[in-house]
Amino acid sequence: MTEDDLNAPARRTAGAGEGLPEHEVRTALLDLLADVGTATATEAAARLGYSSGLCSFHLRQLARHGYIEEAPHRGGRARPWRLRRGAPAAGGAAEEEFSDLARGLEDESWQRWLDRRGEAPDGWRHDEAFSAVAYLTPEEMSRVADAIRRTLAPYQDREQRPLARPEDARPVALITRLFPLLPQPADGGDAD
C-alpha cells in the first residue's frame, strides 16, 4: 500500500458504512433467502457465484447463531434453508448482533489457528498479524479502509475461479477492524 493509495479520494463499496452486515457472503445469503424464501447451498452458490462449500459453511454459521433455519424438506441430501421465523428484523439491534456474530466467528477462527498452527505445513506456520494506532480523521479512516479493499481486490475472484489460484495458494483470513479509540473515564468506570 502506498501513500497515494491512502490519499486517493474516498470510494465506498456498496453497503459499507450503511449498517449492513459486514461479511459479503453472509449478507448475500441473507438477501437471497429474503428474496426467494428457501435455498440450498448449491442453489445459493449458483445464484451468487460463490462455491457451494463456502455457501454451506456460512449457511451453517447463520443457523448456528439463529438467523436462519432448515426449511422442511423430503429427506435426501438437499438441505434447504430459510430465514428463521421470528428472527429480528433488519436494522438497528439486529445489525449490531450480526456484527457481533461476525466478530465472534473471526475470533473463533483466530483461536483455532493459534491452537493448531503446528499442524500447518512448514511454509504456513507463521501469520502476518499486526496492529497499529494512527491518528486519523473520519475521512482518512474511510480512505485507509478503501485502500485495503483495493489492495485485496485482485485476489477476491479466486474463490469462484479455482484455476486462477497459484498451486500453493490456501484460504487466508483477512480481518481489518478500524475504529476510533474512546478515552477511558477519569474514574476508571464505565462511561455513561
Short mmCIF file of N, CA, C and O in Angstrom, two decimals, residues 98-151:
data_model
loop_
_atom_site.label_atom_id
_atom_site.label_comp_id
_atom_site.label_asym_id
_atom_site.label_seq_id
_atom_site.Cartn_x
_atom_site.Cartn_y
_atom_site.Cartn_z
N PHE A 98 -25.54 -8.99 14.41
CA PHE A 98 -24.87 -9.66 13.30
C PHE A 98 -23.39 -9.30 13.30
O PHE A 98 -22.54 -10.16 13.08
N SER A 99 -23.05 -8.04 13.56
CA SER A 99 -21.65 -7.64 13.64
C SER A 99 -20.96 -8.39 14.77
O SER A 99 -19.82 -8.82 14.63
N ASP A 100 -21.64 -8.56 15.89
CA ASP A 100 -21.08 -9.33 17.00
C ASP A 100 -20.85 -10.78 16.57
O ASP A 100 -19.83 -11.39 16.93
N LEU A 101 -21.79 -11.35 15.80
CA LEU A 101 -21.63 -12.70 15.27
C LEU A 101 -20.38 -12.78 14.40
O LEU A 101 -19.56 -13.67 14.57
N ALA A 102 -20.22 -11.84 13.50
CA ALA A 102 -19.06 -11.85 12.60
C ALA A 102 -17.77 -11.77 13.41
O ALA A 102 -16.82 -12.50 13.16
N ARG A 103 -17.72 -10.87 14.39
CA ARG A 103 -16.51 -10.73 15.21
C ARG A 103 -16.25 -12.02 15.99
O ARG A 103 -15.11 -12.44 16.14
N GLY A 104 -17.31 -12.63 16.51
CA GLY A 104 -17.13 -13.89 17.24
C GLY A 104 -16.58 -14.99 16.37
O GLY A 104 -15.70 -15.76 16.79
N LEU A 105 -17.08 -15.09 15.13
CA LEU A 105 -16.56 -16.11 14.21
C LEU A 105 -15.11 -15.84 13.85
O LEU A 105 -14.30 -16.76 13.74
N GLU A 106 -14.76 -14.56 13.66
CA GLU A 106 -13.37 -14.21 13.38
C GLU A 106 -12.48 -14.59 14.55
O GLU A 106 -11.41 -15.18 14.36
N ASP A 107 -12.91 -14.27 15.76
CA ASP A 107 -12.12 -14.58 16.95
C ASP A 107 -11.98 -16.09 17.13
O ASP A 107 -10.91 -16.59 17.49
N GLU A 108 -13.05 -16.82 16.84
CA GLU A 108 -13.02 -18.27 16.95
C GLU A 108 -12.02 -18.87 15.95
O GLU A 108 -11.24 -19.76 16.30
N SER A 109 -12.03 -18.37 14.73
CA SER A 109 -11.08 -18.85 13.72
C SER A 109 -9.64 -18.53 14.13
O SER A 109 -8.74 -19.34 13.95
N TRP A 110 -9.41 -17.34 14.67
CA TRP A 110 -8.08 -16.93 15.13
C TRP A 110 -7.59 -17.86 16.25
O TRP A 110 -6.46 -18.33 16.23
N GLN A 111 -8.47 -18.16 17.20
CA GLN A 111 -8.08 -19.04 18.31
C GLN A 111 -7.77 -20.44 17.79
O GLN A 111 -6.81 -21.09 18.24
N ARG A 112 -8.55 -20.95 16.83
CA ARG A 112 -8.30 -22.26 16.24
C ARG A 112 -6.92 -22.27 15.58
O ARG A 112 -6.17 -23.22 15.70
N TRP A 113 -6.57 -21.17 14.89
CA TRP A 113 -5.25 -21.06 14.27
C TRP A 113 -4.16 -21.12 15.34
O TRP A 113 -3.18 -21.85 15.20
N LEU A 114 -4.32 -20.36 16.39
CA LEU A 114 -3.29 -20.35 17.44
C LEU A 114 -3.12 -21.74 18.07
O LEU A 114 -2.00 -22.17 18.32
N ASP A 115 -4.24 -22.42 18.29
CA ASP A 115 -4.20 -23.74 18.91
C ASP A 115 -3.61 -24.82 18.00
O ASP A 115 -3.03 -25.79 18.49
N ARG A 116 -3.75 -24.65 16.67
CA ARG A 116 -3.40 -25.73 15.74
C ARG A 116 -2.35 -25.35 14.71
O ARG A 116 -2.12 -26.09 13.78
N ARG A 117 -1.68 -24.23 14.86
CA ARG A 117 -0.73 -23.79 13.85
C ARG A 117 0.36 -24.82 13.59
O ARG A 117 0.88 -24.91 12.50
N GLY A 118 0.73 -25.64 14.60
CA GLY A 118 1.75 -26.68 14.43
C GLY A 118 1.35 -27.74 13.42
O GLY A 118 2.22 -28.45 12.90
N GLU A 119 0.06 -27.85 13.09
CA GLU A 119 -0.41 -28.83 12.10
C GLU A 119 -0.26 -28.30 10.68
O GLU A 119 -0.41 -29.07 9.73
N ALA A 120 0.00 -27.03 10.52
CA ALA A 120 0.11 -26.43 9.18
C ALA A 120 1.42 -26.85 8.53
O ALA A 120 2.42 -27.11 9.22
N PRO A 121 1.45 -26.90 7.18
CA PRO A 121 2.72 -27.18 6.50
C PRO A 121 3.76 -26.12 6.90
O PRO A 121 3.42 -25.00 7.27
N ASP A 122 5.04 -26.48 6.83
CA ASP A 122 6.13 -25.60 7.29
C ASP A 122 6.00 -24.16 6.80
O ASP A 122 6.13 -23.23 7.59
N GLY A 123 5.75 -23.95 5.53
CA GLY A 123 5.69 -22.60 4.98
C GLY A 123 4.51 -21.78 5.47
O GLY A 123 4.47 -20.57 5.28
N TRP A 124 3.56 -22.42 6.14
CA TRP A 124 2.34 -21.75 6.59
C TRP A 124 2.26 -21.62 8.11
O TRP A 124 1.22 -21.28 8.65
N ARG A 125 3.33 -21.87 8.83
CA ARG A 125 3.27 -21.85 10.29
C ARG A 125 3.46 -20.47 10.90
O ARG A 125 3.64 -20.34 12.10
N HIS A 126 3.42 -19.45 10.11
CA HIS A 126 3.52 -18.09 10.63
C HIS A 126 2.27 -17.33 10.21
O HIS A 126 1.48 -17.81 9.41
N ASP A 127 2.09 -16.19 10.79
CA ASP A 127 0.98 -15.34 10.36
C ASP A 127 1.51 -13.92 10.23
O ASP A 127 2.65 -13.64 10.56
N GLU A 128 0.70 -13.08 9.70
CA GLU A 128 1.08 -11.68 9.47
C GLU A 128 0.20 -10.75 10.30
O GLU A 128 -0.18 -9.70 9.84
N ALA A 129 -0.12 -11.16 11.51
CA ALA A 129 -0.98 -10.34 12.37
C ALA A 129 -0.20 -9.11 12.85
O ALA A 129 0.99 -9.19 13.14
N PHE A 130 -0.87 -7.99 12.89
CA PHE A 130 -0.28 -6.78 13.42
C PHE A 130 -1.39 -5.84 13.85
O PHE A 130 -2.54 -6.01 13.49
N SER A 131 -1.00 -4.88 14.65
CA SER A 131 -1.94 -3.82 15.00
C SER A 131 -1.17 -2.52 15.07
O SER A 131 0.05 -2.52 15.21
N ALA A 132 -1.88 -1.45 14.94
CA ALA A 132 -1.27 -0.13 14.97
C ALA A 132 -2.31 0.88 15.42
O ALA A 132 -3.51 0.64 15.31
N VAL A 133 -1.83 1.99 15.93
CA VAL A 133 -2.69 3.11 16.26
C VAL A 133 -2.22 4.28 15.40
O VAL A 133 -1.03 4.56 15.33
N ALA A 134 -3.14 4.90 14.70
CA ALA A 134 -2.83 6.06 13.87
C ALA A 134 -3.85 7.14 14.19
O ALA A 134 -5.02 6.84 14.47
N TYR A 135 -3.43 8.37 14.17
CA TYR A 135 -4.34 9.49 14.41
C TYR A 135 -4.92 9.91 13.05
O TYR A 135 -4.18 10.38 12.19
N LEU A 136 -6.22 9.67 12.87
CA LEU A 136 -6.88 9.90 11.59
C LEU A 136 -8.16 10.70 11.79
O LEU A 136 -8.78 10.65 12.85
N THR A 137 -8.58 11.35 10.73
CA THR A 137 -9.91 11.95 10.69
C THR A 137 -10.89 10.86 10.23
O THR A 137 -10.46 9.82 9.71
N PRO A 138 -12.19 11.06 10.38
CA PRO A 138 -13.14 10.06 9.86
C PRO A 138 -12.94 9.81 8.36
O PRO A 138 -13.01 8.66 7.90
N GLU A 139 -12.67 10.84 7.59
CA GLU A 139 -12.48 10.68 6.15
C GLU A 139 -11.21 9.88 5.86
O GLU A 139 -11.19 9.02 4.98
N GLU A 140 -10.14 10.14 6.62
CA GLU A 140 -8.90 9.39 6.43
C GLU A 140 -9.09 7.92 6.80
O GLU A 140 -8.59 7.03 6.12
N MET A 141 -9.85 7.66 7.86
CA MET A 141 -10.12 6.28 8.24
C MET A 141 -10.85 5.55 7.11
O MET A 141 -10.52 4.41 6.78
N SER A 142 -11.80 6.22 6.46
CA SER A 142 -12.50 5.63 5.33
C SER A 142 -11.56 5.39 4.16
O SER A 142 -11.64 4.36 3.49
N ARG A 143 -10.64 6.32 3.92
CA ARG A 143 -9.68 6.14 2.82
C ARG A 143 -8.73 4.97 3.09
O ARG A 143 -8.40 4.22 2.18
N VAL A 144 -8.31 4.80 4.34
CA VAL A 144 -7.46 3.66 4.68
C VAL A 144 -8.22 2.36 4.41
O VAL A 144 -7.69 1.44 3.80
N ALA A 145 -9.48 2.29 4.86
CA ALA A 145 -10.28 1.09 4.62
C ALA A 145 -10.45 0.83 3.13
O ALA A 145 -10.32 -0.31 2.67
N ASP A 146 -10.73 1.86 2.36
CA ASP A 146 -10.88 1.70 0.91
C ASP A 146 -9.57 1.24 0.26
O ASP A 146 -9.58 0.42 -0.66
N ALA A 147 -8.43 1.75 0.74
CA ALA A 147 -7.14 1.35 0.19
C ALA A 147 -6.89 -0.13 0.47
O ALA A 147 -6.38 -0.86 -0.39
N ILE A 148 -7.27 -0.59 1.64
CA ILE A 148 -7.11 -2.02 1.96
C ILE A 148 -8.01 -2.85 1.04
O ILE A 148 -7.57 -3.87 0.49
N ARG A 149 -9.25 -2.41 0.83
CA ARG A 149 -10.15 -3.14 -0.08
C ARG A 149 -9.57 -3.21 -1.49
O ARG A 149 -9.62 -4.25 -2.14
N ARG A 150 -9.03 -2.08 -1.97
CA ARG A 150 -8.44 -2.07 -3.31
C ARG A 150 -7.22 -2.99 -3.40
O ARG A 150 -7.01 -3.65 -4.40
N THR A 151 -6.44 -3.04 -2.33
CA THR A 151 -5.27 -3.92 -2.30
C THR A 151 -5.70 -5.38 -2.41
O THR A 151 -5.04 -6.18 -3.07
#
